[in-house]
Short mmCIF file of C-alpha atoms and ligand atoms in Angstrom, two decimals:
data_model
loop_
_atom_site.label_atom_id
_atom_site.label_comp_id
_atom_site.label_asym_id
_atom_site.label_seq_id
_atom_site.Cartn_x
_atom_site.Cartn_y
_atom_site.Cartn_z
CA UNK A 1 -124.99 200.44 122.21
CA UNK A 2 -124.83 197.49 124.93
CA UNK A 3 -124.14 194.01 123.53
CA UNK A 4 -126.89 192.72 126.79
CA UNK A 5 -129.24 190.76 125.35
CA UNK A 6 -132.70 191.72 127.41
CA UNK A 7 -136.00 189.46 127.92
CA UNK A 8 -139.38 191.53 129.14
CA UNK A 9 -140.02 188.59 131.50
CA UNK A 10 -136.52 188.75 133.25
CA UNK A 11 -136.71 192.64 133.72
CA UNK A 12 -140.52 191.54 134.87
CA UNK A 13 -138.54 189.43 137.41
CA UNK A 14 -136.24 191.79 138.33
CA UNK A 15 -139.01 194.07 139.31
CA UNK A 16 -141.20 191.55 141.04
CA UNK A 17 -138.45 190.93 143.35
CA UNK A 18 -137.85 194.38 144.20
CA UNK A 19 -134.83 195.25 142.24
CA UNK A 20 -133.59 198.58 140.70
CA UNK A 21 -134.31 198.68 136.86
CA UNK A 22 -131.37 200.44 134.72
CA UNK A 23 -131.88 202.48 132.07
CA UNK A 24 -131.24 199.62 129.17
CA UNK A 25 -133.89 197.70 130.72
CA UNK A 26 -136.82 200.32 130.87
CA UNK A 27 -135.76 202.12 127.26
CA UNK A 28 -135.84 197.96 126.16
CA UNK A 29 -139.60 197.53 127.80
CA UNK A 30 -140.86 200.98 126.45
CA UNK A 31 -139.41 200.07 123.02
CA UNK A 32 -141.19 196.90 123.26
CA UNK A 33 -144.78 198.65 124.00
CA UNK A 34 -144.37 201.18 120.91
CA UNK A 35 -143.44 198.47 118.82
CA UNK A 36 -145.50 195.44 119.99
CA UNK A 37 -143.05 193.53 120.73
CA UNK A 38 -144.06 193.52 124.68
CA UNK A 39 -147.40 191.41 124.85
CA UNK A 40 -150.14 192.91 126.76
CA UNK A 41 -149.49 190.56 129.14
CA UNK A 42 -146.37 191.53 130.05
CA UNK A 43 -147.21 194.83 130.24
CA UNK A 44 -149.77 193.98 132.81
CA UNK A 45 -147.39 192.48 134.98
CA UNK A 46 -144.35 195.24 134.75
CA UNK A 47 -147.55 197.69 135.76
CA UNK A 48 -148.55 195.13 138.69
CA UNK A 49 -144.75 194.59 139.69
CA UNK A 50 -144.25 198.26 139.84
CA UNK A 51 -147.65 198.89 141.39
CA UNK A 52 -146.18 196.81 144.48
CA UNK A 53 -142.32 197.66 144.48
CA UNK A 54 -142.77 200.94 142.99
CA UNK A 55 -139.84 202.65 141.35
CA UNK A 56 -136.61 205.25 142.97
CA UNK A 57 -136.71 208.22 141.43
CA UNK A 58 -133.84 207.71 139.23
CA UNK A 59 -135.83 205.08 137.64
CA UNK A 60 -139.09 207.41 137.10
CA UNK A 61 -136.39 210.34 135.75
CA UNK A 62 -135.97 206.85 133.13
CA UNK A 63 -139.14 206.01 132.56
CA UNK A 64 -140.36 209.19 131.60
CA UNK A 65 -137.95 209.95 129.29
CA UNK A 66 -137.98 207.12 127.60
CA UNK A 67 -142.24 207.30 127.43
CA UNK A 68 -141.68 210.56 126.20
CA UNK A 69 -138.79 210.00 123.52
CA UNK A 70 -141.52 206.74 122.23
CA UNK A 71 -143.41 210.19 119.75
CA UNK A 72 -142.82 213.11 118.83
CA UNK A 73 -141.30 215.70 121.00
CA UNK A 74 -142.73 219.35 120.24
CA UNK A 75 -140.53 221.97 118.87
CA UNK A 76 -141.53 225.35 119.74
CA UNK A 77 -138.47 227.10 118.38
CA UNK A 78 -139.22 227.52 114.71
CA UNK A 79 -142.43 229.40 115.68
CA UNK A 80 -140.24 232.20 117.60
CA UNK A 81 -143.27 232.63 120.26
CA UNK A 82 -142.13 235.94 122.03
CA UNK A 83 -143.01 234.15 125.50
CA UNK A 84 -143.15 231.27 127.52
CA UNK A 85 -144.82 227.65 126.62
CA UNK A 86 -146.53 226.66 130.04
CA UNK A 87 -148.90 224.81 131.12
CA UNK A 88 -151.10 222.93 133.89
CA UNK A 89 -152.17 219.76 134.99
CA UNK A 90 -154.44 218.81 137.77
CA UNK A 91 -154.89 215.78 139.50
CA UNK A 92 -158.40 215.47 138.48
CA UNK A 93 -161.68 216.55 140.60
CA UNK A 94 -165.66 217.46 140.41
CA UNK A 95 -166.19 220.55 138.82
CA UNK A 96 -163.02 221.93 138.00
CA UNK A 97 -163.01 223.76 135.01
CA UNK A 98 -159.69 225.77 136.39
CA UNK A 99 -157.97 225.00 132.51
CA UNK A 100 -160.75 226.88 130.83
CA UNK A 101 -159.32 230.41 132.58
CA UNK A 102 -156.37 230.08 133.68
CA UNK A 103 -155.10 228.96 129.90
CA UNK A 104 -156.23 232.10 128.53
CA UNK A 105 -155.35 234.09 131.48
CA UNK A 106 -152.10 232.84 131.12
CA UNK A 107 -151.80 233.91 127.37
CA UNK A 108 -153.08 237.70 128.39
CA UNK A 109 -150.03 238.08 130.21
CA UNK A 110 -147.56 236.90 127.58
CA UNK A 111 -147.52 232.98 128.08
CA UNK A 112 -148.25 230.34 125.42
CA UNK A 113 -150.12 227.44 126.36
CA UNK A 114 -150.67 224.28 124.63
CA UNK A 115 -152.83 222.47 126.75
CA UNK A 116 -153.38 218.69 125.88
CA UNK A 117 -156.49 217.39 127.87
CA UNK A 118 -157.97 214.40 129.13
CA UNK A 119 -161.48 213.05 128.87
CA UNK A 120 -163.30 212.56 132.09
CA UNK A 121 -163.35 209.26 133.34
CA UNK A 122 -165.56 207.93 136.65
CA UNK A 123 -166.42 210.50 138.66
CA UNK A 124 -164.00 213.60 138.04
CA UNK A 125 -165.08 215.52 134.93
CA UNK A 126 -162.47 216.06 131.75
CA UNK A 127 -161.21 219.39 130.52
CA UNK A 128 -161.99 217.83 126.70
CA UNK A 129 -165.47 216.81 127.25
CA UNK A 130 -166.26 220.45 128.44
CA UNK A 131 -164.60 221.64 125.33
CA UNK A 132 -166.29 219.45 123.27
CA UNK A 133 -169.61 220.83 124.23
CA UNK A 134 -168.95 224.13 122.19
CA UNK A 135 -170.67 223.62 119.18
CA UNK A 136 -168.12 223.27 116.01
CA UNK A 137 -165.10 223.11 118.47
CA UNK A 138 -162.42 221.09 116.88
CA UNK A 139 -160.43 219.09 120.40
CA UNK A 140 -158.41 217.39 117.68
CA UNK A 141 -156.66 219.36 115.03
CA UNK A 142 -153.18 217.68 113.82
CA UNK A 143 -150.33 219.15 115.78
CA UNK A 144 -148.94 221.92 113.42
CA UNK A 145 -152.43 223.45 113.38
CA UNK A 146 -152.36 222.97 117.58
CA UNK A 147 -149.27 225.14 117.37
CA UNK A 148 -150.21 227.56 115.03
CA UNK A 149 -153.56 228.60 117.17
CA UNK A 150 -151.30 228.43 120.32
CA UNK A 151 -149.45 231.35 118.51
CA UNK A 152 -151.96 233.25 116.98
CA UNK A 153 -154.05 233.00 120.18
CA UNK A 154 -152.02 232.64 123.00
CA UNK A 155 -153.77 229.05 124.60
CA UNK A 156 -155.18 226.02 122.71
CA UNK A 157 -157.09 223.33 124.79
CA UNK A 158 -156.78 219.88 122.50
CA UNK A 159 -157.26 215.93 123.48
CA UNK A 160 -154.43 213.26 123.69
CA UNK A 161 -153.38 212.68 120.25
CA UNK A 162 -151.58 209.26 119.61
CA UNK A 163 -148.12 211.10 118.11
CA UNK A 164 -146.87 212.23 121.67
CA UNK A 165 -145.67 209.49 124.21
CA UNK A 166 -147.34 206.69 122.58
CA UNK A 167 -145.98 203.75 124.85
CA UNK A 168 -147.85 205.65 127.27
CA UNK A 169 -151.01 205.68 125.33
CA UNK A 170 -150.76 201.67 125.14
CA UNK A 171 -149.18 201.19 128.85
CA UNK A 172 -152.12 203.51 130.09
CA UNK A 173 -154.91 201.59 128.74
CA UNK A 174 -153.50 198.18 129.64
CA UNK A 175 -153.06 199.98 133.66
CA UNK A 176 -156.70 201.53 132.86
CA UNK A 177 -158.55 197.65 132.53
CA UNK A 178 -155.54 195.63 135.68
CA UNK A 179 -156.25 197.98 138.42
CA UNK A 180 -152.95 199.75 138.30
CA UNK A 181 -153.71 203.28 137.65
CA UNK A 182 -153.29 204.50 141.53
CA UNK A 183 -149.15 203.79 141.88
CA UNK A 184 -147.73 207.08 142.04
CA UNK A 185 -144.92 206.19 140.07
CA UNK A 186 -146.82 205.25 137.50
CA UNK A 187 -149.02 208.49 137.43
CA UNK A 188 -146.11 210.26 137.39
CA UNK A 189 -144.19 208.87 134.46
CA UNK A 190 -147.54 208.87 132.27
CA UNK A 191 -148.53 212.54 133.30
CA UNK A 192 -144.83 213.67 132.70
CA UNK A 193 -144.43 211.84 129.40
CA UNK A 194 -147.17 213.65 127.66
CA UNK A 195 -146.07 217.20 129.02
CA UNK A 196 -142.31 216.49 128.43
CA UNK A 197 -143.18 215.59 124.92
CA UNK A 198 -145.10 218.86 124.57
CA UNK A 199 -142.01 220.94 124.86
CA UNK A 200 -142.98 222.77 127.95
CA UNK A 201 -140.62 225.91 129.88
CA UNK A 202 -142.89 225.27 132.75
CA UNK A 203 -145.58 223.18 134.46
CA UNK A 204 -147.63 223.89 137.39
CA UNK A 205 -149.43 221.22 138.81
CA UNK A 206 -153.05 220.87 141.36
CA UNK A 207 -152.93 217.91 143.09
CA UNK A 208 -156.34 217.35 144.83
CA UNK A 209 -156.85 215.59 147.71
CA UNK A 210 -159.70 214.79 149.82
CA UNK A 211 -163.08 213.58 149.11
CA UNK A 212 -163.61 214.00 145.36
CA UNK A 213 -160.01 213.84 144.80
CA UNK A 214 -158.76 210.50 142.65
CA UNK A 215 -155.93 210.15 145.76
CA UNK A 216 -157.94 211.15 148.77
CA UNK A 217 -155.49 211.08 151.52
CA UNK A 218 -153.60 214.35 151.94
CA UNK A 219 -150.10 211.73 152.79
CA UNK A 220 -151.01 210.32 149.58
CA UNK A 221 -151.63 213.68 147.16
CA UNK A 222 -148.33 214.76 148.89
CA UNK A 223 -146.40 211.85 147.66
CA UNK A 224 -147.77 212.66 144.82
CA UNK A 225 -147.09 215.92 144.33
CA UNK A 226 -143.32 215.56 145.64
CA UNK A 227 -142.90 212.89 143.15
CA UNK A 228 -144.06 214.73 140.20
CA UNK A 229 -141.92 217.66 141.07
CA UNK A 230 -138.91 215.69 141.78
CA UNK A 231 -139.41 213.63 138.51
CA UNK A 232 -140.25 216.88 136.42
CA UNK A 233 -137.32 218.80 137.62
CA UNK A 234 -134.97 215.88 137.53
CA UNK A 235 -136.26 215.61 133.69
CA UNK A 236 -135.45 219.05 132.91
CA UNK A 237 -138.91 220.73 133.08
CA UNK A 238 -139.49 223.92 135.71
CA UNK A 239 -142.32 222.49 137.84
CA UNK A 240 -143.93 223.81 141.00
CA UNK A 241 -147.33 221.69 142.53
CA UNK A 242 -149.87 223.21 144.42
CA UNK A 243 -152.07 220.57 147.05
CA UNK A 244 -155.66 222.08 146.71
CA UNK A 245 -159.16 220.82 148.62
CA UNK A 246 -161.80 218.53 146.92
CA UNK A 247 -164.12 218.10 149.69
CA UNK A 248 -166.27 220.35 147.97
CA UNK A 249 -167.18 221.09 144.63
CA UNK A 250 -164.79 223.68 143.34
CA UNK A 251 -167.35 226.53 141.70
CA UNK A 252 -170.64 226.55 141.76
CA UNK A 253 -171.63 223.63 138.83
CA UNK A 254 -170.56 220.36 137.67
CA UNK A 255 -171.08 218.95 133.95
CA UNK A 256 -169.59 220.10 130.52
CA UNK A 257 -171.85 222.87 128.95
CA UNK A 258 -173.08 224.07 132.75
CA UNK A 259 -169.13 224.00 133.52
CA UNK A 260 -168.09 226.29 130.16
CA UNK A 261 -170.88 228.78 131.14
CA UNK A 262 -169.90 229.01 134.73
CA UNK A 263 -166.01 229.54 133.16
CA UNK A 264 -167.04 232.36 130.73
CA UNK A 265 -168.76 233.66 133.80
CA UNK A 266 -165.99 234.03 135.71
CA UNK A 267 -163.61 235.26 132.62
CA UNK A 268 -166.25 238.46 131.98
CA UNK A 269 -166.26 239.29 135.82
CA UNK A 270 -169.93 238.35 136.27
CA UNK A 271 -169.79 235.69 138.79
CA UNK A 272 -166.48 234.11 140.67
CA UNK A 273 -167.16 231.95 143.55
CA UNK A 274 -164.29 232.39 146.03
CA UNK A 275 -162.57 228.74 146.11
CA UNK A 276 -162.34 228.34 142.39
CA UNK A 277 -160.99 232.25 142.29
CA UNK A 278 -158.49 231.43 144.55
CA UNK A 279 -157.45 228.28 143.21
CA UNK A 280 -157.27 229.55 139.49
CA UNK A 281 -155.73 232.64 140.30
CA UNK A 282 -152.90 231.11 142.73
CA UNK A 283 -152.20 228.64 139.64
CA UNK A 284 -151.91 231.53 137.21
CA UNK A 285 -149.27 233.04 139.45
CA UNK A 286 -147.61 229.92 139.65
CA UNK A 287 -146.78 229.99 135.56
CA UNK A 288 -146.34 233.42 135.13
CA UNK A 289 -143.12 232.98 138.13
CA UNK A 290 -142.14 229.62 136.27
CA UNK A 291 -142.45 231.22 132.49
CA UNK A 292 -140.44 234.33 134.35
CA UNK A 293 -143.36 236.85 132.92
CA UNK A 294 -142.71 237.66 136.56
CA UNK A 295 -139.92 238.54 138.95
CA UNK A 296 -142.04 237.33 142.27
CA UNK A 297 -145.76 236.87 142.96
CA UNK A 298 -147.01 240.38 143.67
CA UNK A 299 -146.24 241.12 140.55
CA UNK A 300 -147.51 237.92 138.98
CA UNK A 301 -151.08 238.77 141.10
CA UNK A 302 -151.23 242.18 140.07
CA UNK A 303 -150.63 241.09 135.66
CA UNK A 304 -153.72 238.05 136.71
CA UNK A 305 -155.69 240.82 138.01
CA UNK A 306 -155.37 242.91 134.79
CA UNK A 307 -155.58 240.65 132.22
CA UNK A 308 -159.57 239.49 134.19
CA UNK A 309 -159.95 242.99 134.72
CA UNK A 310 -159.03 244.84 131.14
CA UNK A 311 -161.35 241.37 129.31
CA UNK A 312 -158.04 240.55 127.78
CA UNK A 313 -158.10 236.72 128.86
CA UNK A 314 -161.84 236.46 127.82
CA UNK A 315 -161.03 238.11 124.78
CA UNK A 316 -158.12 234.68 124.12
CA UNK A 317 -160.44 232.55 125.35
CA UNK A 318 -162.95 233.49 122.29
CA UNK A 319 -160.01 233.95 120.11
CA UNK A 320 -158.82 230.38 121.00
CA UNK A 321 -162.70 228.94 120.69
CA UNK A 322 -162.88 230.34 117.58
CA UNK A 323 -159.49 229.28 115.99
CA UNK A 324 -160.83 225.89 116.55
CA UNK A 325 -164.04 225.91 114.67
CA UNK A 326 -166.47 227.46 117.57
CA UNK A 327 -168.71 230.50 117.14
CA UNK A 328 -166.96 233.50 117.07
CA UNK A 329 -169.84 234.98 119.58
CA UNK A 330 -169.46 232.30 122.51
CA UNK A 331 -168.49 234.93 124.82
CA UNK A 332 -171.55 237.15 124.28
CA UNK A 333 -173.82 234.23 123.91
CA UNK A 334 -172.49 231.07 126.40
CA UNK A 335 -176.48 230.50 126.52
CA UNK A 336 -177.21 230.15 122.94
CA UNK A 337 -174.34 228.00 122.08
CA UNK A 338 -174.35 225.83 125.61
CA UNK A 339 -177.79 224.45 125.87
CA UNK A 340 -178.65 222.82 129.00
CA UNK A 341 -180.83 220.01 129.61
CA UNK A 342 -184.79 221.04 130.13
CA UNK A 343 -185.62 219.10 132.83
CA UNK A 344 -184.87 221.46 135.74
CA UNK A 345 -185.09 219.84 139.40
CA UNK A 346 -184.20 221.55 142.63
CA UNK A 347 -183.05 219.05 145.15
CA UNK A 348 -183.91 219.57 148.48
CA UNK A 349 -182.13 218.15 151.44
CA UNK A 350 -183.00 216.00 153.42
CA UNK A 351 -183.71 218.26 157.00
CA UNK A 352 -182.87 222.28 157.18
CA UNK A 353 -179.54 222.91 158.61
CA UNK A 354 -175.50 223.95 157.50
CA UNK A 355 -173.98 221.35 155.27
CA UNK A 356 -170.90 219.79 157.19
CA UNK A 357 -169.47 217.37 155.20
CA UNK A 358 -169.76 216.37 151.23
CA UNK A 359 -169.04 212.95 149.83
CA UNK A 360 -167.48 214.73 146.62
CA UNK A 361 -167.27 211.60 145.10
CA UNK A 362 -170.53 210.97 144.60
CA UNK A 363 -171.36 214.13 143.45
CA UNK A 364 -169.47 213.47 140.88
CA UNK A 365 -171.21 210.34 140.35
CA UNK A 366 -174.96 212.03 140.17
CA UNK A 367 -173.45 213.97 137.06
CA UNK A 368 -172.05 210.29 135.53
CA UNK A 369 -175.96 208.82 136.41
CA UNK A 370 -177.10 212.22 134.56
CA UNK A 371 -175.33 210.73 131.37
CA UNK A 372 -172.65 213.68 131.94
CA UNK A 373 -169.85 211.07 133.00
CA UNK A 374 -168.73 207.74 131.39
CA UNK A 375 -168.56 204.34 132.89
CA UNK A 376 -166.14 203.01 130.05
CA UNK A 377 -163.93 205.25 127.99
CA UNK A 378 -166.22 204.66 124.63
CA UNK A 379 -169.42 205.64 126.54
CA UNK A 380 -171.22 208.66 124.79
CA UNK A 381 -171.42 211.40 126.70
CA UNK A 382 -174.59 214.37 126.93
CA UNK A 383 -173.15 217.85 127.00
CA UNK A 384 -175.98 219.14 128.60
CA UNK A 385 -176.90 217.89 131.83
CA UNK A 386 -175.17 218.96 134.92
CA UNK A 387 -175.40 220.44 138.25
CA UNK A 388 -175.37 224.19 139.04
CA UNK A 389 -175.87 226.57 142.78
CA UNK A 390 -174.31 223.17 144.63
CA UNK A 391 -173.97 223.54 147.91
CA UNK A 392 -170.72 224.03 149.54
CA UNK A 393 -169.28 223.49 153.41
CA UNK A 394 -171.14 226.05 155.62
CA UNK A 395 -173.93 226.87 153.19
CA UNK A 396 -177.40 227.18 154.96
CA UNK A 397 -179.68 224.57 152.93
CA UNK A 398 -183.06 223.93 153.68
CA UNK A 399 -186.84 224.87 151.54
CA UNK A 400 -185.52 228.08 150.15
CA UNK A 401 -181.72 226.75 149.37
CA UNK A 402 -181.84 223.31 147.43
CA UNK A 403 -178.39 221.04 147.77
CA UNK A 404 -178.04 221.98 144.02
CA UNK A 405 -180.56 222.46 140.72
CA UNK A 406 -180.53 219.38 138.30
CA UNK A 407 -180.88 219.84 134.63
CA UNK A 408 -181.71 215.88 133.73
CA UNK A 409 -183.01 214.18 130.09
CA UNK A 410 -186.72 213.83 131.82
CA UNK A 411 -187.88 214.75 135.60
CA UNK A 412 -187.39 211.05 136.52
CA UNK A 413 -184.13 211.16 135.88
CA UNK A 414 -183.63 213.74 138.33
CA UNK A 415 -185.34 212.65 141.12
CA UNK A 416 -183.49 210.02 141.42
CA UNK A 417 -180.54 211.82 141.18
CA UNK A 418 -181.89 214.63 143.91
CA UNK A 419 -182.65 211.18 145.70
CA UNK A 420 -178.56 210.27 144.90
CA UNK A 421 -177.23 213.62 145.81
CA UNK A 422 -179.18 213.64 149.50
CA UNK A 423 -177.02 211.06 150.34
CA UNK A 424 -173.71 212.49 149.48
CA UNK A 425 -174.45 215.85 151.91
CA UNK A 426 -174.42 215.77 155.49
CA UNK A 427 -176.16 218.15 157.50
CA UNK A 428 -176.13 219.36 160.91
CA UNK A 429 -176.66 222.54 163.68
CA UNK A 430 -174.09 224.36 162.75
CA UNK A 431 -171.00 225.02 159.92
CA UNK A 432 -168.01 223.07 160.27
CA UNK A 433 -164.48 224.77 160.48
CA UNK A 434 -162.97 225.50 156.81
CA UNK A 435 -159.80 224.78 156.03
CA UNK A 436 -157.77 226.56 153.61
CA UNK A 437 -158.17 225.85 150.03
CA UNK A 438 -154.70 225.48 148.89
CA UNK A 439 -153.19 223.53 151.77
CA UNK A 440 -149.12 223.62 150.49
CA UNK A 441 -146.89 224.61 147.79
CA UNK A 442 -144.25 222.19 146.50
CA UNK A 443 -140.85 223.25 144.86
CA UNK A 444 -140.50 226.29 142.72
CA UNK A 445 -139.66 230.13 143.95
CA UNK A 446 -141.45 233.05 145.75
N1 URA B 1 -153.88 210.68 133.49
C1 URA B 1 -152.76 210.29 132.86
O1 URA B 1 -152.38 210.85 131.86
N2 URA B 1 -152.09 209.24 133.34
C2 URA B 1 -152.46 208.57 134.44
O2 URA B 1 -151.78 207.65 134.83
C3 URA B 1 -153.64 208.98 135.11
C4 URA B 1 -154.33 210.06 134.62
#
């Protein structure tokens, strides 16, 4: 125990100035946000000082543990789980439902995945609202019931719950309301906190960049990316990141109950669009190599391919639904239980032509004018509006081929959002170049 004697605003200072925080100091501040004694204002300022000096990595390795050591830590070992825990988090984007398949995919081929979402907020969607559109779905069950579904159905898909990493939970919210949620250090130690406290063997990460990414720059996703990896690894977690393209919509749909349908979809074989394929799939092989289900990623492709192909990760996603308090039917009757809004409006671009660029962003933001999206983080939220057939780079739009169908509360709301979305779609003579859609690996093996 040291006999320093430690003041939040000197370590404030010490940070402000640019200096190099020991581990004393940051366990001392983290204490202090669990327990209160750290004022909100002070935990403004540490979030602005680091915002602007930023932190080594030795000092992120800190910060996260200490976040993470603020709750409880899982402990899978007394279930005796004959596989892996892994999961995935992504950087946040406009329509990616990715979690919703690749968690039970995962689980088909001998992983267990606890998967602890976020709600949307601004313009990327959350994992938890779509979850919370299946009716009777219970996205908070206490944590012993969260691990007994995880191991009776391979994947569970729950919200934040205030026993893991709670100096997070209060540092997060202050950041959230002082403009200090883009420092990478920052995102790093908050994302890590939660996933270290979940008692992971492996993480696989999708940073986003570009358009409807929340770090648009590629330099900047990178940094990101490199950062969580170094941070995870350095922390003792198996971690490999994967830098995949916003710049369009990833599937074909944006919303919550338009976004589960479009996932079940894909997990019966009925419709996969080809970016969101890829980019679930190449994730999937990602935790399968870091759980070591598989020796290198032919192998890993080849057990993806069979658990879509045999219905065996539909069949845990149902499993999982159902384990939670959803209808036991959801797979054979996404329809039914996911009702969609009935005001149906095609929007129509502005001039015929081959879309060549997509403010993302603002699609995103047609779904939050919707009332799919919040504003604040205690806005109510309606399951059922949404976006579906959105045009992507390339596609021909024009009379025939609208920019995307709205399903809106009432017909006015959706013109103005087919008014909203015209602007976020630029179209010209002829298809743009694509680039790939998962631009670079980071860390982890072959
Ligand atoms: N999600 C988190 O958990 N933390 C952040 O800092 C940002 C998004």
């Amino acid at each position: 125990m040291s006999s320093r004697v430690y003041f939040p605003q000197e370590i404030i200072r010490r940070k402000r100035d640019g200096g190099e925080l020991g581990a004393d100091e940051i366990e001392f501040m983290v204490r202090g946000m669990t327990n209160g004694a750290v004022t909100e204002g002070q935990i403004a300022a540490f979030a602005m000082a680091i915002f602007f000096r930023g932190m080594s990595m030795d000092e992120r390795v800190m910060l996260a543990r200490a976040m993470t050591n603020s709750g409880r830590v899982l402990d899978w070992r007394p279930l005796a789980l004959p596989g892996p825990v892994l999961d995935k988090h992504s950087s946040g984007g406009v329509g990616d439902k990715v979690s919703l398949m690749l968690a039970p995919i995962v689980a088909a081929c001998g992983g267990f995945v606890p998967m602890i979402s976020g709600r949307g907020l601004g313009h990327t969607g959350g994992t938890l609202d779509k979850m919370d559109s299946i009716p009777g779905y219970r996205t908070t069950p206490d944590l012993d019931q969260f691990q007994q579904v995880v191991r009776t159905s391979g994947c569970a898909i729950i919200g934040q719950t205030a026993d893991l990493a709670p100096a997070d939970g209060r540092l997060y919210a202050i950041r959230d309301v002082t403009a200090t949620v883009e420092s990478i250090p920052l995102l790093t130690t908050s994302i890590l906190s939660k996933k270290l406290a979940s008692g992971l063997d492996g993480l696989a990460m999708d940073v986003k960049f570009g358009s409807g990414a929340f770090i648009p720059p590629i330099e900047g996703a990178a940094e990101l990316a490199e950062s969580m990896v170094t941070v995870a690894t350095r922390a003792g977690l198996a971690t490999t990141a994967l830098l995949t393209d916003m710049n369009q919509v990833l599937g074909t749909s944006a919303g919550n109950a338009i976004e589960v349908r479009e996932a079940i979809a894909y997990l019966k074989g009925e419709a996969r669009e080809t970016r969101l394929d890829i980019v679930t799939r190449a994730l999937a092989t990602e935790m399968l190599l870091l759980g070591g289900l598989a020796n290198d990623s032919a192998v890993a492709r080849t057990m993806v391919e069979q658990a879509l192909a045999s219905g065996s990760a539909a069949d845990c996603f149902a499993r999982m639904v159902s384990a939670l308090g959803g209808p036991a039917d959801i797979a054979e009757n996404a329809e039914r239980h996911l009702s969609l809004a009935s005001a149906v409006v095609a929007a129509a671009p502005e001039r015929a032509g081959a879309v060549t660029t997509i403010d993302v962003r603002k699609v995103g933001l047609a779904v939050m004018m919707l009332g799919g999206g919040r504003r604040r983080a205690d806005d109510r939220i309606d399951h059922s509006v949404g976006l579906d057939a959105i045009a992507g780079l390339g596609d021909h739009v024009g009379p025939d081929r609208p920019l995307a169908r709205i399903y809106a509360r009432s017909v006015e709301d959706a013109q103005d959002v087919a008014a909203f979305l015209r602007s976020a779609f630029d179209i010209g003579d002829r298809a743009p170049p694509q680039g790939p859609v998962i631009l670079r690996r980071i860390g982890g093996r072959s």
